[in-house]
Amino acid sequence: MKKLFLGMITASALTVVSCGPKSVAVTGPKYTSSEHLAQGKSIFENSCNRCHKLPDPAKHDDQGWINTLSRMAPKAKLTDEQHQMVYDYLISVNKK
Ligand code: HEC
């Protein structure tokens, strides 16, 4: 588990440096603090309703949100950090 987290941190650090439009910034959960989740919620509510209604977080499971957010975060012009926080918020509330 510890190895996995280190791997994720390294991967996201590399993503920030390379900053390519095709990079998949978010591949799993990272933040769990209520502070980060609240921030993710507000980014979600402010950025994801510009083109369509806010989607129901229960629409996708954890893996599904990785896929959908990797398409939607660039549309919403989220930074990798915001993308991550929105992802962590969504999977904290998507359980049925
Ligand atoms: C610039 C416009 C735009 C923004 C901003 C945007 N979307 Fe979308 N979204 C679309 C379009 C267009 C579609 C339909 C085409 C498609 O699915 O790619 C869509 C479809 C979706 C769908 C349905 C398809 C699926 O995979 O379930 C979900 C869910 C979704 N968006 C979530 C989000 C979230 C979450 C955000 C905020 C991070 C967001 N969108 C921001 C344009 C946008």
mmCIF file of C-alpha atoms and ligand atoms in Angstrom:
data_model
loop_
_atom_site.group_PDB
_atom_site.id
_atom_site.type_symbol
_atom_site.label_atom_id
_atom_site.label_comp_id
_atom_site.label_asym_id
_atom_site.label_seq_id
_atom_site.Cartn_x
_atom_site.Cartn_y
_atom_site.Cartn_z
ATOM 1 C CA MET A 1 0.000 0.000 0.000
ATOM 2 C CA LYS A 2 2.782 2.372 0.939
ATOM 3 C CA LYS A 3 4.528 1.564 -2.329
ATOM 4 C CA LEU A 4 1.337 2.229 -4.231
ATOM 5 C CA PHE A 5 0.961 5.675 -2.688
ATOM 6 C CA LEU A 6 4.556 6.574 -3.427
ATOM 7 C CA GLY A 7 4.015 5.452 -6.977
ATOM 8 C CA MET A 8 0.974 7.654 -7.279
ATOM 9 C CA ILE A 9 2.781 10.664 -5.888
ATOM 10 C CA THR A 10 5.638 10.162 -8.329
ATOM 11 C CA ALA A 11 3.196 9.700 -11.178
ATOM 12 C CA SER A 12 1.298 12.879 -10.377
ATOM 13 C CA ALA A 13 4.506 14.851 -9.937
ATOM 14 C CA LEU A 14 5.582 13.722 -13.406
ATOM 15 C CA THR A 15 2.198 14.676 -14.803
ATOM 16 C CA VAL A 16 2.507 18.193 -13.458
ATOM 17 C CA VAL A 17 5.944 18.544 -15.029
ATOM 18 C CA SER A 18 5.008 17.144 -18.411
ATOM 19 C CA CYS A 19 1.578 18.746 -18.379
ATOM 20 C CA GLY A 20 0.529 17.171 -21.657
ATOM 21 C CA PRO A 21 -3.114 17.438 -22.668
ATOM 22 C CA LYS A 22 -3.335 13.662 -23.018
ATOM 23 C CA SER A 23 -2.001 12.905 -19.544
ATOM 24 C CA VAL A 24 -4.311 10.966 -17.291
ATOM 25 C CA ALA A 25 -3.771 12.850 -14.096
ATOM 26 C CA VAL A 26 -6.065 10.864 -11.878
ATOM 27 C CA THR A 27 -5.854 7.110 -11.598
ATOM 28 C CA GLY A 28 -7.241 6.572 -8.119
ATOM 29 C CA PRO A 29 -8.076 8.203 -4.799
ATOM 30 C CA LYS A 30 -5.619 10.544 -3.143
ATOM 31 C CA TYR A 31 -7.331 12.979 -0.791
ATOM 32 C CA THR A 32 -9.714 11.942 1.950
ATOM 33 C CA SER A 33 -9.705 14.882 4.344
ATOM 34 C CA SER A 34 -13.034 16.662 4.713
ATOM 35 C CA GLU A 35 -11.327 19.899 3.721
ATOM 36 C CA HIS A 36 -10.225 18.515 0.354
ATOM 37 C CA LEU A 37 -13.559 16.821 -0.224
ATOM 38 C CA ALA A 38 -15.416 20.077 0.460
ATOM 39 C CA GLN A 39 -13.154 21.838 -2.011
ATOM 40 C CA GLY A 40 -13.758 19.099 -4.566
ATOM 41 C CA LYS A 41 -17.504 19.497 -4.070
ATOM 42 C CA SER A 42 -17.403 23.207 -4.684
ATOM 43 C CA ILE A 43 -15.200 22.826 -7.785
ATOM 44 C CA PHE A 44 -17.615 20.178 -9.055
ATOM 45 C CA GLU A 45 -20.671 22.362 -8.421
ATOM 46 C CA ASN A 46 -19.082 25.395 -10.023
ATOM 47 C CA SER A 47 -17.322 23.826 -13.010
ATOM 48 C CA CYS A 48 -19.386 20.870 -14.112
ATOM 49 C CA ASN A 49 -22.724 22.549 -14.811
ATOM 50 C CA ARG A 50 -21.613 24.921 -17.514
ATOM 51 C CA CYS A 51 -22.332 22.622 -20.449
ATOM 52 C CA HIS A 52 -24.879 20.256 -18.909
ATOM 53 C CA LYS A 53 -26.697 19.739 -15.654
ATOM 54 C CA LEU A 54 -24.589 18.511 -12.755
ATOM 55 C CA PRO A 55 -24.335 14.751 -13.135
ATOM 56 C CA ASP A 56 -25.405 12.463 -10.322
ATOM 57 C CA PRO A 57 -22.261 11.203 -8.548
ATOM 58 C CA ALA A 58 -23.922 7.775 -8.382
ATOM 59 C CA LYS A 59 -23.931 7.655 -12.184
ATOM 60 C CA HIS A 60 -20.499 6.037 -12.174
ATOM 61 C CA ASP A 61 -18.503 3.791 -9.904
ATOM 62 C CA ASP A 62 -14.929 4.652 -8.938
ATOM 63 C CA GLN A 63 -13.451 3.327 -12.182
ATOM 64 C CA GLY A 64 -16.160 4.954 -14.266
ATOM 65 C CA TRP A 65 -15.364 8.369 -12.824
ATOM 66 C CA ILE A 66 -11.689 7.964 -13.687
ATOM 67 C CA ASN A 67 -12.722 7.524 -17.307
ATOM 68 C CA THR A 68 -15.389 10.222 -17.424
ATOM 69 C CA LEU A 69 -13.351 12.794 -15.517
ATOM 70 C CA SER A 70 -10.339 12.277 -17.748
ATOM 71 C CA ARG A 71 -12.591 13.493 -20.583
ATOM 72 C CA MET A 72 -14.450 16.189 -18.604
ATOM 73 C CA ALA A 73 -11.694 17.755 -16.515
ATOM 74 C CA PRO A 74 -9.969 19.216 -19.598
ATOM 75 C CA LYS A 75 -13.330 20.516 -20.840
ATOM 76 C CA ALA A 76 -13.841 22.237 -17.493
ATOM 77 C CA LYS A 77 -10.214 23.423 -17.637
ATOM 78 C CA LEU A 78 -9.419 21.939 -14.258
ATOM 79 C CA THR A 79 -5.848 21.730 -13.061
ATOM 80 C CA ASP A 80 -4.588 18.254 -12.169
ATOM 81 C CA GLU A 81 -5.062 19.178 -8.530
ATOM 82 C CA GLN A 82 -8.680 20.261 -9.047
ATOM 83 C CA HIS A 83 -9.326 17.183 -11.167
ATOM 84 C CA GLN A 84 -8.047 15.045 -8.295
ATOM 85 C CA MET A 85 -10.183 16.797 -5.700
ATOM 86 C CA VAL A 86 -13.320 16.513 -7.824
ATOM 87 C CA TYR A 87 -12.582 12.822 -8.322
ATOM 88 C CA ASP A 88 -12.088 12.226 -4.602
ATOM 89 C CA TYR A 89 -15.302 14.091 -3.818
ATOM 90 C CA LEU A 90 -17.289 12.093 -6.378
ATOM 91 C CA ILE A 91 -16.101 8.720 -5.158
ATOM 92 C CA SER A 92 -16.767 9.752 -1.563
ATOM 93 C CA VAL A 93 -20.460 10.186 -2.390
ATOM 94 C CA ASN A 94 -21.075 7.799 -5.297
ATOM 95 C CA LYS A 95 -21.790 4.755 -3.167
ATOM 96 C CA LYS A 96 -25.348 3.616 -3.569
HETATM 97 C C1 HEC B 1 -17.048 22.534 -21.965
HETATM 98 C C2 HEC B 1 -18.273 21.810 -21.680
HETATM 99 C C3 HEC B 1 -18.286 20.752 -20.555
HETATM 100 C C4 HEC B 1 -17.858 20.895 -19.267
HETATM 101 C C5 HEC B 1 -17.257 22.127 -18.598
HETATM 102 C C6 HEC B 1 -18.121 19.627 -18.605
HETATM 103 N N1 HEC B 1 -18.712 18.758 -19.477
HETATM 104 FE FE1 HEC B 1 -19.412 16.886 -19.046
HETATM 105 N N2 HEC B 1 -20.064 16.682 -20.979
HETATM 106 C C7 HEC B 1 -19.881 17.620 -21.986
HETATM 107 C C8 HEC B 1 -20.388 17.062 -23.241
HETATM 108 C C9 HEC B 1 -20.366 17.762 -24.588
HETATM 109 C C10 HEC B 1 -20.879 15.762 -22.939
HETATM 110 C C11 HEC B 1 -21.513 14.746 -23.892
HETATM 111 C C12 HEC B 1 -20.457 14.098 -24.759
HETATM 112 C C13 HEC B 1 -19.549 13.166 -24.008
HETATM 113 O O1 HEC B 1 -20.029 12.306 -23.240
HETATM 114 O O2 HEC B 1 -18.315 13.315 -24.163
HETATM 115 C C14 HEC B 1 -20.675 15.576 -21.511
HETATM 116 C C15 HEC B 1 -21.043 14.441 -20.826
HETATM 117 C C16 HEC B 1 -20.851 14.227 -19.476
HETATM 118 C C17 HEC B 1 -21.299 13.063 -18.763
HETATM 119 C C18 HEC B 1 -22.089 11.893 -19.369
HETATM 120 C C19 HEC B 1 -21.132 10.929 -20.048
HETATM 121 C C20 HEC B 1 -20.529 9.972 -19.068
HETATM 122 O O3 HEC B 1 -19.361 9.584 -19.251
HETATM 123 O O4 HEC B 1 -21.205 9.607 -18.081
HETATM 124 C C21 HEC B 1 -20.887 13.198 -17.464
HETATM 125 C C22 HEC B 1 -21.138 12.257 -16.307
HETATM 126 C C23 HEC B 1 -20.171 14.462 -17.377
HETATM 127 N N3 HEC B 1 -20.185 15.075 -18.599
HETATM 128 C C24 HEC B 1 -19.568 14.945 -16.235
HETATM 129 C C25 HEC B 1 -18.881 16.169 -16.145
HETATM 130 C C26 HEC B 1 -18.146 16.608 -14.987
HETATM 131 C C27 HEC B 1 -18.007 15.836 -13.676
HETATM 132 C C28 HEC B 1 -17.642 17.842 -15.274
HETATM 133 C C29 HEC B 1 -16.763 18.721 -14.385
HETATM 134 C C30 HEC B 1 -15.420 18.251 -14.129
HETATM 135 C C31 HEC B 1 -18.062 18.163 -16.639
HETATM 136 N N4 HEC B 1 -18.793 17.107 -17.131
HETATM 137 C C32 HEC B 1 -17.786 19.358 -17.289
HETATM 138 C C33 HEC B 1 -19.358 18.868 -21.857
HETATM 139 C C34 HEC B 1 -18.828 19.401 -20.695
#
